């Protein structure tokens, strides 16, 4: 896949350095504000995607309700499955002019699981996480990329949320993704989860060929400041086209809990995906 520069400069940005009244964006012209869902009316459906020898992998697909083609985006879910929050991300991307596909990455162990966002759901999510393997998850991402490309998306990128952010980063080390936007992807410098073994996923950074946008809150308990520095250092040392954005005073999961931070993050993601897919 061919990519064009987005102006990413291999730097770490703290939004504390930016005017509070107007976030610094990668573009500042007369394009319409993407807003919550963009300008496209969308269509959504559930699809089954062949992945391995078992039953098809379930996935949620959202796309503009007009003829394409449009760039594709694989959306990697959080611990809780392809729930309403993940579907909302897909819908927003479709409204912005992308075909967004969120696979059920629990399909081998708990197909269709949508866990409650409470302590019991989190505990069950970690149980399912430990059943994931690098090989299987990468097979699932590859299947989604193939599905999008077969449907007409020449350019495919990836957006990952928390656990899905780790998966998006891992996929970027394996596949020719145009870009990846990582929302607070945890455990990258460690071997604490099965997906980051035998070697930490961060150690695979030199294999990345696309562009990386890493979005994280300063007070994120899953991606603490020490990990944030390690991630920024690894991307810089590997000379990856990247930007790490740290939001002061913000914690984990801001995409669904902090509207102002989420709005800035959406501007940045939209700019990145548009630049590599348009």
Coordinates of C-alpha atoms in Angstrom, one line a residue:
X1 CA 0.0 0.0 0.0
X2 CA 1.2 3.5 -0.8
X3 CA 1.0 6.1 1.9
X4 CA 1.5 9.9 2.0
X5 CA 3.0 11.9 4.7
X6 CA 0.6 13.2 7.4
X7 CA 3.1 15.6 8.9
X8 CA 3.9 13.2 11.8
X9 CA 7.3 14.2 13.0
X10 CA 8.3 11.3 15.3
X11 CA 7.5 13.3 18.4
X12 CA 5.6 13.2 21.7
X13 CA 3.1 15.9 22.2
X14 CA 1.5 17.0 25.5
X15 CA -1.7 18.9 24.9
X16 CA -0.8 21.0 27.8
X17 CA 1.5 22.7 25.3
X18 CA -1.4 23.6 23.1
X19 CA -3.9 26.5 23.5
X20 CA -6.9 25.4 25.6
X21 CA -9.3 27.1 23.3
X22 CA -8.1 25.4 20.1
X23 CA -6.3 22.1 19.9
X24 CA -3.4 21.9 17.4
X25 CA -4.5 19.7 14.5
X26 CA -2.6 18.2 11.6
X27 CA -4.8 20.2 9.3
X28 CA -6.3 23.7 9.8
X29 CA -8.1 24.6 6.6
X30 CA -11.8 25.0 5.6
X31 CA -12.8 21.3 5.8
X32 CA -16.0 20.7 7.7
X33 CA -15.7 19.7 11.3
X34 CA -16.0 15.9 11.4
X35 CA -18.2 16.1 14.5
X36 CA -19.7 13.1 16.1
X37 CA -20.5 11.0 13.1
X38 CA -19.4 12.9 10.0
X39 CA -21.5 13.7 6.9
X40 CA -22.3 10.3 5.5
X41 CA -25.5 8.4 6.2
X42 CA -24.4 4.9 7.1
X43 CA -25.4 1.3 6.8
X44 CA -24.5 -1.4 9.4
X45 CA -24.7 -5.2 9.4
X46 CA -23.3 -8.3 11.1
X47 CA -21.1 -10.4 8.9
X48 CA -19.2 -13.7 9.2
X49 CA -15.6 -13.9 8.1
X50 CA -13.7 -17.1 7.5
X51 CA -10.8 -17.3 10.0
X52 CA -9.1 -20.6 10.5
X53 CA -10.7 -24.0 10.5
X54 CA -13.7 -23.2 12.8
X55 CA -17.0 -21.4 12.2
X56 CA -16.8 -17.9 10.6
X57 CA -15.7 -15.1 12.9
X58 CA -18.5 -12.7 13.7
X59 CA -17.9 -9.0 13.0
X60 CA -19.8 -5.7 13.0
X61 CA -19.5 -3.7 9.7
X62 CA -20.4 -0.1 9.2
X63 CA -20.0 1.8 5.9
X64 CA -21.3 4.9 4.1
X65 CA -24.7 4.3 2.5
X66 CA -23.5 5.4 -0.9
X67 CA -21.3 3.6 -3.5
X68 CA -17.6 3.5 -2.8
X69 CA -14.9 2.5 -2.8
X70 CA -13.9 3.8 0.6
X71 CA -10.8 3.2 2.7
X72 CA -11.1 0.3 5.2
X73 CA -10.4 0.4 8.9
X74 CA -10.2 -2.7 11.2
X75 CA -11.4 -1.7 14.7
X76 CA -10.0 -3.9 17.5
X77 CA -12.2 -4.2 20.5
X78 CA -11.7 -3.8 24.2
X79 CA -11.8 -6.6 26.7
X80 CA -15.6 -6.5 26.7
X81 CA -16.2 -7.6 23.2
X82 CA -17.8 -5.8 20.2
X83 CA -20.2 -3.9 22.5
X84 CA -22.1 -0.7 21.9
X85 CA -19.0 1.4 22.6
X86 CA -17.0 -0.4 19.9
X87 CA -20.0 -0.3 17.5
X88 CA -20.2 3.4 18.1
X89 CA -16.6 3.8 17.0
X90 CA -17.3 1.9 13.8
X91 CA -20.4 4.1 13.1
X92 CA -18.4 7.3 13.6
X93 CA -15.7 6.1 11.2
X94 CA -18.4 5.1 8.6
X95 CA -19.9 8.6 9.0
X96 CA -16.5 10.0 8.2
X97 CA -16.2 8.0 5.0
X98 CA -14.5 4.7 6.0
X99 CA -15.6 1.1 5.9
X100 CA -15.2 0.0 9.5
X101 CA -15.0 -3.6 10.5
X102 CA -14.9 -4.8 14.2
X103 CA -14.2 -8.5 14.5
X104 CA -15.2 -10.6 17.5
X105 CA -11.8 -11.5 18.8
X106 CA -13.3 -13.7 21.4
X107 CA -14.9 -15.9 18.7
X108 CA -12.8 -18.9 19.5
X109 CA -13.6 -19.0 23.2
X110 CA -16.8 -17.0 23.8
X111 CA -18.4 -16.1 20.5
X112 CA -20.7 -13.1 20.6
X113 CA -19.7 -12.2 24.1
X114 CA -20.6 -8.6 25.2
X115 CA -19.4 -8.3 28.8
X116 CA -20.7 -5.8 31.2
X117 CA -18.4 -2.9 32.0
X118 CA -18.2 -3.7 35.7
X119 CA -15.7 -5.7 37.9
X120 CA -17.3 -9.0 36.9
X121 CA -17.1 -8.2 33.2
X122 CA -13.6 -7.1 33.5
X123 CA -12.6 -10.2 35.4
X124 CA -14.2 -12.4 32.7
X125 CA -12.5 -10.3 30.0
X126 CA -9.1 -11.0 31.5
X127 CA -9.9 -14.7 31.6
X128 CA -10.7 -14.6 27.9
X129 CA -7.6 -12.4 27.2
X130 CA -5.3 -15.1 28.6
X131 CA -6.8 -17.5 26.1
X132 CA -5.8 -15.4 23.1
X133 CA -2.6 -16.1 21.2
X134 CA -0.6 -14.0 18.9
X135 CA -1.0 -16.4 16.0
X136 CA -4.8 -16.6 16.3
X137 CA -5.3 -12.8 16.7
X138 CA -3.0 -12.0 13.8
X139 CA -4.9 -14.6 11.7
X140 CA -8.1 -12.7 12.6
X141 CA -6.7 -9.3 11.7
X142 CA -5.4 -10.7 8.4
X143 CA -8.9 -12.1 7.6
X144 CA -10.4 -8.7 8.2
X145 CA -7.9 -7.0 6.0
X146 CA -8.6 -9.5 3.2
X147 CA -12.4 -9.0 3.6
X148 CA -12.0 -5.2 3.4
X149 CA -9.7 -5.4 0.4
X150 CA -11.9 -7.9 -1.4
X151 CA -14.8 -5.4 -0.8
X152 CA -13.0 -2.6 -2.6
X153 CA -10.9 -0.9 0.1
X154 CA -7.5 -0.4 -1.5
X155 CA -6.1 1.2 1.7
X156 CA -6.6 -0.5 5.1
X157 CA -5.7 0.9 8.5
X158 CA -6.5 0.0 12.0
X159 CA -7.9 1.6 15.2
X160 CA -7.5 -0.2 18.5
X161 CA -9.0 0.5 21.9
X162 CA -7.2 -0.5 25.1
X163 CA -6.6 -4.3 24.5
X164 CA -7.4 -3.6 20.9
X165 CA -4.7 -0.9 20.9
X166 CA -2.2 -3.6 21.8
X167 CA -3.5 -5.8 19.0
X168 CA -3.4 -2.9 16.5
X169 CA 0.3 -2.2 17.5
X170 CA 1.1 -5.9 17.2
X171 CA -0.6 -6.1 13.8
X172 CA 1.4 -3.1 12.6
X173 CA 4.5 -5.1 13.2
X174 CA 3.2 -8.0 11.0
X175 CA 1.1 -6.4 8.2
X176 CA 1.3 -3.6 5.7
X177 CA -1.3 -1.4 7.4
X178 CA -1.3 2.1 6.1
X179 CA -1.7 3.5 9.6
X180 CA -2.7 2.5 13.1
X181 CA -4.4 4.7 15.7
X182 CA -3.8 3.2 19.2
X183 CA -6.0 4.4 22.0
X184 CA -4.3 3.7 25.3
X185 CA -2.9 0.3 24.3
X186 CA -1.6 -1.4 27.4
X187 CA 1.1 -3.9 28.3
X188 CA 3.3 -3.2 25.2
X189 CA 6.7 -3.1 27.1
X190 CA 5.9 -6.1 29.3
X191 CA 5.1 -9.8 29.0
X192 CA 2.2 -9.6 31.4
X193 CA -0.4 -10.8 28.8
X194 CA -0.3 -13.7 26.4
X195 CA -0.3 -11.4 23.4
X196 CA 3.0 -9.9 24.5
X197 CA 4.9 -13.2 24.8
X198 CA 7.5 -14.6 24.3
X199 CA 9.0 -11.1 23.8
X200 CA 7.3 -7.8 24.6
X201 CA 5.3 -6.6 21.6
X202 CA 7.1 -3.3 21.9
X203 CA 10.4 -5.0 21.0
X204 CA 8.9 -5.7 17.5
X205 CA 8.6 -2.0 16.8
X206 CA 11.3 -1.9 14.1
X207 CA 9.1 -4.1 11.8
X208 CA 6.4 -1.4 11.6
X209 CA 6.0 0.0 8.1
X210 CA 2.9 2.3 8.4
X211 CA 2.2 5.4 10.5
X212 CA 1.5 5.2 14.2
X213 CA -0.7 7.6 16.3
X214 CA -0.6 6.7 20.0
X215 CA -3.2 8.5 22.2
X216 CA -3.0 8.2 26.0
X217 CA -3.9 10.0 29.1
X218 CA -1.1 11.2 31.4
X219 CA -2.8 9.4 34.4
X220 CA -3.6 6.1 32.6
X221 CA -3.2 3.2 35.0
X222 CA -2.8 0.7 32.2
X223 CA -0.2 2.7 30.3
X224 CA 1.7 4.5 33.1
X225 CA 4.1 7.3 32.4
X226 CA 7.1 5.0 32.4
X227 CA 5.5 2.9 29.7
X228 CA 4.5 6.0 27.8
X229 CA 8.2 7.0 27.7
X230 CA 9.3 3.5 26.6
X231 CA 6.8 3.5 23.7
X232 CA 7.8 6.9 22.5
X233 CA 11.5 6.0 22.7
X234 CA 11.0 2.7 20.8
X235 CA 9.1 4.5 18.0
X236 CA 11.7 7.2 17.8
X237 CA 14.7 4.8 17.9
X238 CA 13.1 2.7 15.1
X239 CA 12.6 5.8 13.0
X240 CA 8.8 5.0 12.7
X241 CA 6.6 7.8 11.3
X242 CA 4.7 8.4 14.5
X243 CA 3.2 10.8 17.0
X244 CA 2.5 10.1 20.7
X245 CA -0.1 12.4 22.2
X246 CA -0.3 12.6 26.0
X247 CA -3.4 14.3 27.5
X248 CA -2.5 15.9 30.9
X249 CA -4.7 14.9 33.8
X250 CA -6.6 12.3 31.8
X251 CA -7.0 8.6 32.7
X252 CA -7.8 5.4 30.8
X253 CA -10.8 5.0 28.5
X254 CA -11.3 8.7 27.7
X255 CA -12.9 8.0 24.4
X256 CA -16.1 7.1 26.1
X257 CA -15.7 9.2 29.3
X258 CA -14.2 12.6 28.5
X259 CA -16.0 14.3 25.6
X260 CA -13.4 17.1 25.2
X261 CA -10.5 14.8 25.0
X262 CA -12.4 12.4 22.8
X263 CA -13.2 15.3 20.4
X264 CA -9.5 16.2 20.0
X265 CA -8.6 12.5 19.6
X266 CA -11.2 12.1 16.8
X267 CA -9.8 15.1 15.0
X268 CA -6.3 13.5 15.0
X269 CA -7.5 10.1 14.0
X270 CA -9.6 11.5 11.2
X271 CA -6.7 13.5 9.9
X272 CA -4.4 10.5 9.9
X273 CA -6.8 8.1 8.2
X274 CA -7.8 10.6 5.6
X275 CA -4.2 11.3 4.7
X276 CA -3.3 7.7 4.1
X277 CA -6.6 6.6 2.6
X278 CA -7.8 9.5 0.4

